[in-house]
CSV table of C-alpha atoms and ligand atoms in Angstrom, one decimal:
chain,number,residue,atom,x,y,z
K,1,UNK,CA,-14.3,-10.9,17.9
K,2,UNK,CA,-13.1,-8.4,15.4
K,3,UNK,CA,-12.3,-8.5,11.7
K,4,UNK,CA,-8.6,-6.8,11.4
K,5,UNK,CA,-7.1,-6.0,8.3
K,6,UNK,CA,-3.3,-5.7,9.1
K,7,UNK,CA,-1.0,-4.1,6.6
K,8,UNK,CA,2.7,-4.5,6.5
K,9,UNK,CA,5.0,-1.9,5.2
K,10,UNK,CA,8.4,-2.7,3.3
K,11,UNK,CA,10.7,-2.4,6.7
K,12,UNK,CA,8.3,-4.5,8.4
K,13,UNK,CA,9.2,-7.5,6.0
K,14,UNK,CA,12.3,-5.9,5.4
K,15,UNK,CA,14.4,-9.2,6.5
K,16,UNK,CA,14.1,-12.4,8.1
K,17,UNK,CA,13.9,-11.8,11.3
K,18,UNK,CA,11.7,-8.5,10.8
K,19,UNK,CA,9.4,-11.2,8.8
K,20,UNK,CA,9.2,-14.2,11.3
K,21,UNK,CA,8.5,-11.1,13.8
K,22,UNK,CA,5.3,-10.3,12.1
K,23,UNK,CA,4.3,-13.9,12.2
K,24,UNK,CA,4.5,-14.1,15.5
K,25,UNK,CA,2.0,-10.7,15.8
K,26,UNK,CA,-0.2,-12.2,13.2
K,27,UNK,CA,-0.2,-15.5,15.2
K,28,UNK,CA,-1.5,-13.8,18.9
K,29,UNK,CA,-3.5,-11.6,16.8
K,30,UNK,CA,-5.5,-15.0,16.0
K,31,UNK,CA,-4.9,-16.2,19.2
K,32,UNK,CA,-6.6,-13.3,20.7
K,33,UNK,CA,-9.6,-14.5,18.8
K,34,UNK,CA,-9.7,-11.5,15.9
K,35,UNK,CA,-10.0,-12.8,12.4
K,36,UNK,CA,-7.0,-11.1,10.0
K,37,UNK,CA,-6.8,-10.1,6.8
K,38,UNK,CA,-3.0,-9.1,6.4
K,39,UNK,CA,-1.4,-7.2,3.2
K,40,UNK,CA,2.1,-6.6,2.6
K,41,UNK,CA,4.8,-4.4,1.0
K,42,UNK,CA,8.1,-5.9,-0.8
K,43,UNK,CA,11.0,-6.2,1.4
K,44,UNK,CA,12.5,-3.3,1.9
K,45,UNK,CA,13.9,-1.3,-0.9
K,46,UNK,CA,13.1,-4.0,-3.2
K,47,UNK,CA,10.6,-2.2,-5.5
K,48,UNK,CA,13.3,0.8,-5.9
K,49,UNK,CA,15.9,-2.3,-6.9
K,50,UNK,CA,13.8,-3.4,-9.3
K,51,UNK,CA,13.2,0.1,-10.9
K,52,UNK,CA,16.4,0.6,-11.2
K,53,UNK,CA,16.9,-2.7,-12.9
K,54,UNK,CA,14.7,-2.1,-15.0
K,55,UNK,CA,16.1,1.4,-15.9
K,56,UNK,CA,19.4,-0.5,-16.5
K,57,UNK,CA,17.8,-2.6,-19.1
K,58,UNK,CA,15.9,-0.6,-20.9
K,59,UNK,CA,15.1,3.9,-21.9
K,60,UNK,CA,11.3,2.8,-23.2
K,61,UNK,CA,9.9,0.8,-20.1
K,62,UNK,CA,7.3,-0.8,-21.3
K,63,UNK,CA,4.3,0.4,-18.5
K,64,UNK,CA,2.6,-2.8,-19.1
K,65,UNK,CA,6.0,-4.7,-18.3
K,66,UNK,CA,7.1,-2.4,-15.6
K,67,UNK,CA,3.7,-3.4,-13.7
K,68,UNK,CA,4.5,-7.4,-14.7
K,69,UNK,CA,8.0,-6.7,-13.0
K,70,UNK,CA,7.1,-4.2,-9.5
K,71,UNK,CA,4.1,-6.7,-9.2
K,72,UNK,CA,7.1,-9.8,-8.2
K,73,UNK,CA,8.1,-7.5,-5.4
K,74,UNK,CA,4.9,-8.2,-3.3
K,75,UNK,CA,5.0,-12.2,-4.4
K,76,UNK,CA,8.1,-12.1,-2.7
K,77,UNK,CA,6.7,-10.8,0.6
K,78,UNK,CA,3.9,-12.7,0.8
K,79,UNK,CA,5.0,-16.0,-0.3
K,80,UNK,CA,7.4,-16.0,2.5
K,81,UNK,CA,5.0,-14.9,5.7
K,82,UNK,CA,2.8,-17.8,4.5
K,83,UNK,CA,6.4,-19.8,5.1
K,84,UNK,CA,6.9,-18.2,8.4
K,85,UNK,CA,3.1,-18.6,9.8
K,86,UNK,CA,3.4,-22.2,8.8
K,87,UNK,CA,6.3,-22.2,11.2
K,88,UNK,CA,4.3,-20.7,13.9
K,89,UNK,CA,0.7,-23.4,12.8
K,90,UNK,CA,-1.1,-20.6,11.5
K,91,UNK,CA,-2.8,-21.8,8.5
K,92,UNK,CA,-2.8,-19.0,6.1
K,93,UNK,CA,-2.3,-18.8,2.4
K,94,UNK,CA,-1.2,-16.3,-0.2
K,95,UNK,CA,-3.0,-13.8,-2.4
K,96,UNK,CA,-1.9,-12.0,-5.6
K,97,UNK,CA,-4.1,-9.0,-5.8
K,98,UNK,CA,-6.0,-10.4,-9.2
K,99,UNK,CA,-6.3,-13.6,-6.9
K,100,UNK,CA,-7.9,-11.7,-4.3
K,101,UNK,CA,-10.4,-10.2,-7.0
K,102,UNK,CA,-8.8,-6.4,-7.1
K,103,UNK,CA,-10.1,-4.8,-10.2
K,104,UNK,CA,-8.6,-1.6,-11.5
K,105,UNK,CA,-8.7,0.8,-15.0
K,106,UNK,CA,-6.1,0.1,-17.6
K,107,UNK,CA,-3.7,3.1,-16.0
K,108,UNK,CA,-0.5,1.1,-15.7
K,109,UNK,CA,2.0,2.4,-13.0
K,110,UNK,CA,-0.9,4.3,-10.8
K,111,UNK,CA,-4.1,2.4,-11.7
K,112,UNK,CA,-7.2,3.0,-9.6
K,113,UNK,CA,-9.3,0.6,-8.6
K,114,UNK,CA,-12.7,0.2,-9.5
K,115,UNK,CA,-13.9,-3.1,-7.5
K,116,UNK,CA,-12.6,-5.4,-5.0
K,117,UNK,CA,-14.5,-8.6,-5.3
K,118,UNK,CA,-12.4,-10.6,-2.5
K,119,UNK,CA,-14.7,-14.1,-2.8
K,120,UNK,CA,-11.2,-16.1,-2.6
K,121,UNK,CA,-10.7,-14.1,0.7
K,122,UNK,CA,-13.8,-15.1,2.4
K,123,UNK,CA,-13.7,-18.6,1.3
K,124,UNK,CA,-10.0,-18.9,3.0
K,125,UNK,CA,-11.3,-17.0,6.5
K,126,UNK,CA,-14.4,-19.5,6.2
K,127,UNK,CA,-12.0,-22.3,5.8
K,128,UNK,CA,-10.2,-20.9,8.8
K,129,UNK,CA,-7.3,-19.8,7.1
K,130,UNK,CA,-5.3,-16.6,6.9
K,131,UNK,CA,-5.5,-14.4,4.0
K,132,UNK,CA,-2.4,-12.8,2.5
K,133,UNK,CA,-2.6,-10.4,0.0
K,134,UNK,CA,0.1,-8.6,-2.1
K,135,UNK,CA,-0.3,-5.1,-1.4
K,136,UNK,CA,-0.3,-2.5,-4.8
K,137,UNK,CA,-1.5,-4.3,-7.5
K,138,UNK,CA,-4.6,-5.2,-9.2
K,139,UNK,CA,-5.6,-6.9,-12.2
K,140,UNK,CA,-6.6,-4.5,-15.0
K,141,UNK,CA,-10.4,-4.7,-17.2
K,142,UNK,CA,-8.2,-5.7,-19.6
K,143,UNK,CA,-6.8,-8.5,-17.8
K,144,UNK,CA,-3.6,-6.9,-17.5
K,145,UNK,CA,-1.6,-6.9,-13.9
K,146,UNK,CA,-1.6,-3.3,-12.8
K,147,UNK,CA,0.0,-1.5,-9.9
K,148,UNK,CA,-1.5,0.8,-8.1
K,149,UNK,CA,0.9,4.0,-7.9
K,150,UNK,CA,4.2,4.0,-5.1
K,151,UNK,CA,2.9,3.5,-1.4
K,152,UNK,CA,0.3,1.9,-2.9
K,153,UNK,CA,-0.2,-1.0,-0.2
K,154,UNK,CA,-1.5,1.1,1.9
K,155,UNK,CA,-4.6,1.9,-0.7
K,156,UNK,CA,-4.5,-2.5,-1.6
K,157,UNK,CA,-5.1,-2.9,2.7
K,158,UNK,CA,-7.9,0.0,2.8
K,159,UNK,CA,-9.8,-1.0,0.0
K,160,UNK,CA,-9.8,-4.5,1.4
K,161,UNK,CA,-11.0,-3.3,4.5
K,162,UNK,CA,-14.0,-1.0,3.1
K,163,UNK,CA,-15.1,-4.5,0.6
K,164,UNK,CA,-14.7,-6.8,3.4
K,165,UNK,CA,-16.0,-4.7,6.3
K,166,UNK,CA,-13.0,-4.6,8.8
K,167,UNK,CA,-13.2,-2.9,12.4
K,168,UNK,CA,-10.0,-1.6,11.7
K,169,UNK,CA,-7.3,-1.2,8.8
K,170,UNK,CA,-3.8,-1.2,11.1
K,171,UNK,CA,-0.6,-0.1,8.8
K,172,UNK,CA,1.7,-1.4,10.5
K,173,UNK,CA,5.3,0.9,9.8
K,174,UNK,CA,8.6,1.7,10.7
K,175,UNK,CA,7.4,4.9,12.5
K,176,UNK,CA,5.4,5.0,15.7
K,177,UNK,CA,2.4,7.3,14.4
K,178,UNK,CA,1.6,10.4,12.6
K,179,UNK,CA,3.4,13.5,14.0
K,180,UNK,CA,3.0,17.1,14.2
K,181,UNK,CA,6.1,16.9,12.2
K,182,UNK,CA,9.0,14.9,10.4
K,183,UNK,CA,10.3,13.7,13.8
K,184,UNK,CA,13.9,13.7,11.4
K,185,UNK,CA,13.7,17.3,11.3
K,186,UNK,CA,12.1,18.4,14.6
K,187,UNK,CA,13.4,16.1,17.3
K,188,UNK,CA,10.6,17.7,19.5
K,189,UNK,CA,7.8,16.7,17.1
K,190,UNK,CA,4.7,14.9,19.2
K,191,UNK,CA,3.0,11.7,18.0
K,192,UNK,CA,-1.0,12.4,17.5
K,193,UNK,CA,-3.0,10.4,19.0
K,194,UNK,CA,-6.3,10.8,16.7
K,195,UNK,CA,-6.1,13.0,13.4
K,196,UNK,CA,-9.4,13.5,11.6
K,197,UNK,CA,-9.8,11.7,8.1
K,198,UNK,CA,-9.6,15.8,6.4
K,199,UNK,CA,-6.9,16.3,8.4
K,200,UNK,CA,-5.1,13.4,7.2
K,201,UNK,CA,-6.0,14.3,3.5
K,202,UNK,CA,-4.1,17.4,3.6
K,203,UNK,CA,-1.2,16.1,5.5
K,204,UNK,CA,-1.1,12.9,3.0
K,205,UNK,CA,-1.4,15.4,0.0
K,206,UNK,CA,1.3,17.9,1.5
K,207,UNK,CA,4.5,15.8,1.9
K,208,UNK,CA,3.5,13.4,5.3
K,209,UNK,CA,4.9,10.3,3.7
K,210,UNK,CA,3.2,8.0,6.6
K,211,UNK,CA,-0.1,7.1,4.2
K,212,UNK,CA,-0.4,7.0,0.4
K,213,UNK,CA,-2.8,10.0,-0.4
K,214,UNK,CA,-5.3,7.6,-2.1
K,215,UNK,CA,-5.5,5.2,1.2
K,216,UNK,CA,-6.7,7.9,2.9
K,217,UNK,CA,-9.2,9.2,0.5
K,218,UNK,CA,-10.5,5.4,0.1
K,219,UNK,CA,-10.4,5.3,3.9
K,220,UNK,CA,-12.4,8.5,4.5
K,221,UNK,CA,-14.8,7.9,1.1
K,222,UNK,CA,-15.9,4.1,3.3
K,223,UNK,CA,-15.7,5.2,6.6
K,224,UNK,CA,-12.7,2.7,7.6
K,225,UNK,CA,-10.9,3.7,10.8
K,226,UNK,CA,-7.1,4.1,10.8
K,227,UNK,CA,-4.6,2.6,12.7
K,228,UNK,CA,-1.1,3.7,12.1
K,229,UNK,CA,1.3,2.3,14.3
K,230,UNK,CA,5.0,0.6,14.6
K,231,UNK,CA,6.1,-3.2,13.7
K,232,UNK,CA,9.3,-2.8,15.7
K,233,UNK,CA,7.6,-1.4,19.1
K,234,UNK,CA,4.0,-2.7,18.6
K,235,UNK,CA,2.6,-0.1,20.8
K,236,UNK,CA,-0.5,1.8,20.1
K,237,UNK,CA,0.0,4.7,17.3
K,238,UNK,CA,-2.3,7.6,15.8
K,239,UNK,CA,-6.0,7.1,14.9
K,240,UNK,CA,-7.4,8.4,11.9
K,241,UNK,CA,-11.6,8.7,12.2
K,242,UNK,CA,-14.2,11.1,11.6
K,243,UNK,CA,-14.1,14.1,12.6
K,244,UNK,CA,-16.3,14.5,16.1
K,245,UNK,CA,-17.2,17.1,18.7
K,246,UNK,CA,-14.7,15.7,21.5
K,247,UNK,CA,-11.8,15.8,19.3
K,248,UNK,CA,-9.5,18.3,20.3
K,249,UNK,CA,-9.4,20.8,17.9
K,250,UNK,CA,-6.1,22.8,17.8
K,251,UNK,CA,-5.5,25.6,15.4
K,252,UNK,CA,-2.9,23.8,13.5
K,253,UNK,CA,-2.2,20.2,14.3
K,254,UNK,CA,0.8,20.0,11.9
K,255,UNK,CA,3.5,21.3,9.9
K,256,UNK,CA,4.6,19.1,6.5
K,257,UNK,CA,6.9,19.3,3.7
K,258,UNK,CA,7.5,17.8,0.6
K,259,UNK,CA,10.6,18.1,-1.6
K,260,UNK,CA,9.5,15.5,-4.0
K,261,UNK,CA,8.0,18.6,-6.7
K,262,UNK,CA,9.0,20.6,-9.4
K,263,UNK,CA,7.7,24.1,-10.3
K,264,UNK,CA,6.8,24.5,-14.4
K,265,UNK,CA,6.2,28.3,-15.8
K,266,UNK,CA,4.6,28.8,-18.8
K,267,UNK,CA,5.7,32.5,-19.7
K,268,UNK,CA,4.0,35.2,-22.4
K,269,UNK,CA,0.7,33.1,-22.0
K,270,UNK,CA,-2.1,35.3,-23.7
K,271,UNK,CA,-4.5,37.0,-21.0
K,272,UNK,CA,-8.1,35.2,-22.4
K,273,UNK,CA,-10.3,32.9,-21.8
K,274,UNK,CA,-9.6,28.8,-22.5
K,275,UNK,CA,-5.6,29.3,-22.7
K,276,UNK,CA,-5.8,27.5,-19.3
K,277,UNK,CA,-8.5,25.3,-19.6
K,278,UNK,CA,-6.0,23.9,-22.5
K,279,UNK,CA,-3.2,23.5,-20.8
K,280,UNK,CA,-4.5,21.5,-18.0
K,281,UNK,CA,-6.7,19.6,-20.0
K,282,UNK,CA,-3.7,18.7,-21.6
K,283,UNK,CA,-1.8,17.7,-18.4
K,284,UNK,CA,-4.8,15.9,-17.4
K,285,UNK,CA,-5.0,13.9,-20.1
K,286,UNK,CA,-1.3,12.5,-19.4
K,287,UNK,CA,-1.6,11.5,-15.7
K,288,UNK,CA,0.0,14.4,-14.3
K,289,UNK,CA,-1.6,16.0,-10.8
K,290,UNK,CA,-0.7,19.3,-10.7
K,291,UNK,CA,-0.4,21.2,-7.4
K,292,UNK,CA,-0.1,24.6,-6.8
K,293,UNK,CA,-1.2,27.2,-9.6
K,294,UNK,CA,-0.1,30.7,-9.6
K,295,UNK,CA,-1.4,33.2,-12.2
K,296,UNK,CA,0.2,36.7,-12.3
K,297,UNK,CA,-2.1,39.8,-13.3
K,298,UNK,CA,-1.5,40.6,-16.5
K,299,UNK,CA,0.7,42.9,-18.1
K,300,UNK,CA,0.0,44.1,-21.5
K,301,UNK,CA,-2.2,41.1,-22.1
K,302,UNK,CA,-0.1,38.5,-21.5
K,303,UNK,CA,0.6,36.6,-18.3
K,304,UNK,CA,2.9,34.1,-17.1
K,305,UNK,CA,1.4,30.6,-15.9
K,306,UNK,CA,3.3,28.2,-12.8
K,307,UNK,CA,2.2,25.2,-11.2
K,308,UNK,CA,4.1,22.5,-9.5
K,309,UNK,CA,4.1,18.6,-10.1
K,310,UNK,CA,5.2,15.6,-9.0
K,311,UNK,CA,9.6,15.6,-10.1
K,312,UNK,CA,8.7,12.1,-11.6
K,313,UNK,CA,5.9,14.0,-13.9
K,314,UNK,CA,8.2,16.9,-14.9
K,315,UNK,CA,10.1,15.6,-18.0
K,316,UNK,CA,6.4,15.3,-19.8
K,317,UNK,CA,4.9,18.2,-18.5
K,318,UNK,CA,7.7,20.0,-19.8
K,319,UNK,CA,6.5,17.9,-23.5
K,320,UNK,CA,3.1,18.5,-22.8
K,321,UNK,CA,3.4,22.4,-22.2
K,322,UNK,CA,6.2,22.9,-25.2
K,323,UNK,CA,4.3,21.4,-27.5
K,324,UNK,CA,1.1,23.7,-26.9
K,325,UNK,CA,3.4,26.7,-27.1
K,326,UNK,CA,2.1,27.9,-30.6
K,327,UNK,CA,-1.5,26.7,-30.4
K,328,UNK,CA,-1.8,28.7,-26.8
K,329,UNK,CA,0.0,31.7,-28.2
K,330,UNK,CA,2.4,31.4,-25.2
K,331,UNK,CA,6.2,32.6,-25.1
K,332,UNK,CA,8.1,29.7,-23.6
K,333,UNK,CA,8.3,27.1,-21.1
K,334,UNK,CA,10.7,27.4,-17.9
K,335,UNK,CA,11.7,24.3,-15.0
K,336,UNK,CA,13.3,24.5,-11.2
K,337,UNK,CA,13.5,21.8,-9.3
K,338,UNK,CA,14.8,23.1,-6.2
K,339,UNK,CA,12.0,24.5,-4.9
K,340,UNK,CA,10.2,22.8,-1.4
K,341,UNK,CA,6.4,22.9,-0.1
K,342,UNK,CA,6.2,24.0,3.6
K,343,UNK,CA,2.5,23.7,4.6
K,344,UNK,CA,0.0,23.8,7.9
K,345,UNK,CA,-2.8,21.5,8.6
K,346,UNK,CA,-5.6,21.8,11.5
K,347,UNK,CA,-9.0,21.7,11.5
K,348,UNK,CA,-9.6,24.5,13.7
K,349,UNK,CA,-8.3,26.4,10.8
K,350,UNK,CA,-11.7,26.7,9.1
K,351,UNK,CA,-13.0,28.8,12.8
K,352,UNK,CA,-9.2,30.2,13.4
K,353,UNK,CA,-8.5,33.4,10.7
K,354,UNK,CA,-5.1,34.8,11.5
K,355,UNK,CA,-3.0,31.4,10.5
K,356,UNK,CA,-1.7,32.5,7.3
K,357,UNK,CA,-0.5,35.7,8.6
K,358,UNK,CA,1.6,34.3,11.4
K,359,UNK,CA,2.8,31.6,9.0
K,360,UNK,CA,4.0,34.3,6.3
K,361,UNK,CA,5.6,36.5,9.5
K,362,UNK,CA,7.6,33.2,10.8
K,363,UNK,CA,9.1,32.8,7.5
K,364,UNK,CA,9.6,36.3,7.0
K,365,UNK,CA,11.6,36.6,10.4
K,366,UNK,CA,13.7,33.6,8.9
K,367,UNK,CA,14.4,35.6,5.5
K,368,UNK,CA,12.8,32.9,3.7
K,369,UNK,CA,11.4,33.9,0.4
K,370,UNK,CA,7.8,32.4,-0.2
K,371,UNK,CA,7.3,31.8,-3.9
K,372,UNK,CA,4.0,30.4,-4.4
K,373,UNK,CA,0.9,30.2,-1.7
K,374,UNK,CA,-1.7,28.0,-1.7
K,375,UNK,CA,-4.5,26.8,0.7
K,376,UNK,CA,-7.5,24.9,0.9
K,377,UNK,CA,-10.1,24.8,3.9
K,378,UNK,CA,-7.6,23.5,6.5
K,379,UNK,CA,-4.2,24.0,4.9
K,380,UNK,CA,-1.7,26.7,4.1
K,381,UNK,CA,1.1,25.4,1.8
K,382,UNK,CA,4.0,28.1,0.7
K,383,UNK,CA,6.3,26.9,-1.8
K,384,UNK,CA,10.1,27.9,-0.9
K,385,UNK,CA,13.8,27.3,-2.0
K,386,UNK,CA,14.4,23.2,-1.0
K,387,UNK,CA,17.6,24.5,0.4
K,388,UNK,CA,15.3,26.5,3.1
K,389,UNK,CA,12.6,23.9,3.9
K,390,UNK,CA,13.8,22.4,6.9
K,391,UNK,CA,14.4,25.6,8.7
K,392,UNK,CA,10.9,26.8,7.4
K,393,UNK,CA,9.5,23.5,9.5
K,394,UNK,CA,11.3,24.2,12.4
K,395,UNK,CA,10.8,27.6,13.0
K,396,UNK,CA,6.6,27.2,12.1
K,397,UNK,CA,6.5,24.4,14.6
K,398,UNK,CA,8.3,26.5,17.2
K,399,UNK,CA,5.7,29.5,16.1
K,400,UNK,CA,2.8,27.2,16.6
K,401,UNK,CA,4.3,25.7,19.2
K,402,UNK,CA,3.2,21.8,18.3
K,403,UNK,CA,5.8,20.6,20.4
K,404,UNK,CA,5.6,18.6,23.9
W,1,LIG,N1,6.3,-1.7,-2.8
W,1,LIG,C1,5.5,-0.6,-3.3
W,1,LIG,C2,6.4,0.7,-3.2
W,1,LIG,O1,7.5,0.6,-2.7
W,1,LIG,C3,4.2,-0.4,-2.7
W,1,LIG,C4,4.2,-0.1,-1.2
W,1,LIG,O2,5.2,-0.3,-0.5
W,1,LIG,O3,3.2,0.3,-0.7
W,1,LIG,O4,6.0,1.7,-3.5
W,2,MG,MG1,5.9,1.4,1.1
């Protein structure tokens, strides 16, 4: 008998049907004799609905409030698999996640957590009942309900997995796995059958929208084995584990992109020592992950500064950056937001030299510009036009050939 924690994203509750359908998979989970934790999303595009209500209502948006409203999304969900389990006499009963004892900091809109005490959990699966839990939210130090950041379900049903001590964290989506690339883009793109938790890091923090970033981090940081696989096919998806000898290491196991940054340049920025200590501290201070940093040489002793971040963080970055202007010495502030971040993940990387050079060559042989370059131990990420992104991933997974 295994413990399972079984996470639901929102196209897998996206309806009624797609709802009593995952009772029915949660009922022969039980009647296969596992135990199940489940977690799940709001239906379908709800929490985007109710962003745009609230954008409707209201310039200031409250963060406290904003949580207090995305939070109902989950309620919804949850609320009515309970309903539809009932139908099928499983006993199982609903969480909120300060119900379910899931503590985070005061950051509202992407709080972290800091403990998952889960005691009304194990009293239900003592009791025999089925646990439900409202995926990306928490209740704050300060007693405040908090949400966890967008995606952030998937972090709710891994941190629940790590606390309790699951076999296996399954995130159940609309897609069958993880794949060597956006299957949308590159028809020919294969499914992977076991990705390493590094691996997954980078492809999570390069544009593969499959897992929130932080799941996998949490995942990796408690040893949880991944399950990624489809609620509309059921069949077995991609593993994400540790890293071991008999995994087959390929040079590059896949190509990502992500369109969802924007590039800032700080121009004229003096050439010396804690100009950009300053600024990032800055940006730190405000919540904002910055990506890729590129630092020209200097000419005359000044220098300009770019980085990307997330679109959604660009407005006050731009703040942030303007108002250090004077105090760094710095010329002005510049934004684009069609630019595009192409990148390469694969573990044989690190033992592999030679990636970058073919990468920069396929793109070269497609006139694509590369603007920025960054890389990390197993990843190559080139920042490009967004107009040129999709033909970037193509022709690298043709290059590498990742296909069938
Ligand atoms: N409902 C939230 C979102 O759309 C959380 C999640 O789905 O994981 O971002
Ligand atoms: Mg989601």
């Amino acid at each position: 008998m295994s413990l399972l924690v079984q996470k639901f994203g929102g196209t897998s509750v996206g309806d009624a049907d797609r709802i009593r359908a995952v009772a029915d998979h949660i009922a022969r989970t039980r009647r296969n004799g596992d135990d199940v934790v489940v977690v799940v999303s709001a239906m379908g595009k709800t929490t985007d609905d109710l962003l745009r209500l609230a954008g409707d209502v209201s310039q200031a948006q409250p963060p406290r409030e904003l949580d207090m409203l995305l939070t109902a999304g989950e309620r919804v969900s949850m609320a009515l698999l309970v309903m539809a389990l009932a139908d099928q006499g499983v006993d199982a009963v609903s969480f909120t996640g300060s119900q379910a004892g899931i503590i985070t900091d005061s950051t509202h809109t992407k709080a972290k957590i800091v403990e998952v005490r889960g005691d009304r959990l194990r009293d239900a699966m003592q009791a025999d009942r089925v646990p439900v839990v409202a995926g990306f939210q928490g209740v704050s130090v300060e007693r405040d309900i908090t949400t966890l950041g967008r995606g952030g379900s998937d972090t709710t049903a891994v941190a629940l997995a790590a606390a309790l001590g699951a076999d296996v964290c399954e995130i159940y989506t609309d897609v069958s796995g993880v794949f060597s690339a956006d299957p949308r883009i590159v028809p020919e793109a294969r499914r992977l059958g076991r990705v390493s938790f590094e691996e997954m890091l980078d492809i999570a923090a390069s544009g593969g929208r499959v897992l929130a970033l932080r799941s996998v981090e949490f995942a990796r940081n408690h040893r949880v084995p991944l399950h990624v696989r489809s609620s509309f096919t059921w069949e077995p998806g991609t593993w994400i584990v540790e890293e071991d000898a008999a995994m087959e290491q390929a040079v590059v196991t896949a190509v990502t992109h992500d369109t969802s940054e924007a590039k800032v340049t700080v121009t004229g920025v003096p050439d010396r020592p804690g100009i950009a200590a300053t600024l990032f501290r800055a940006l730190a201070d405000r919540h904002v992950n910055v990506d890729t940093i590129v630092q020209n040489v200097s000419a005359h002793g000044a220098t300009d500064i770019s980085f990307t971040v997330p679109r959604d963080d660009l407005a006050h970055s731009l703040d942030v950056a303007g108002a250090l202007l004077p105090e760094i010495g710095a010329a002005e502030v510049q934004s684009d937001d069609d630019i595009a971040k192409v990148s390469l993940v694969g573990a044989g990387m690190r033992t592999h030299p030679g990636v970058s050079a073919t990468m920069f060559e396929t793109l070269a042989a497609h006139d694509i510009n590369i603007e920025m370059i960054s890389t990390s131990a197993i990843r190559i990420s080139c920042v490009v036009r967004a107009g040129r992104v999709e033909e970037a991933v193509r022709a690298l997974h043709q290059a590498f050939e990742l296909g069938p």
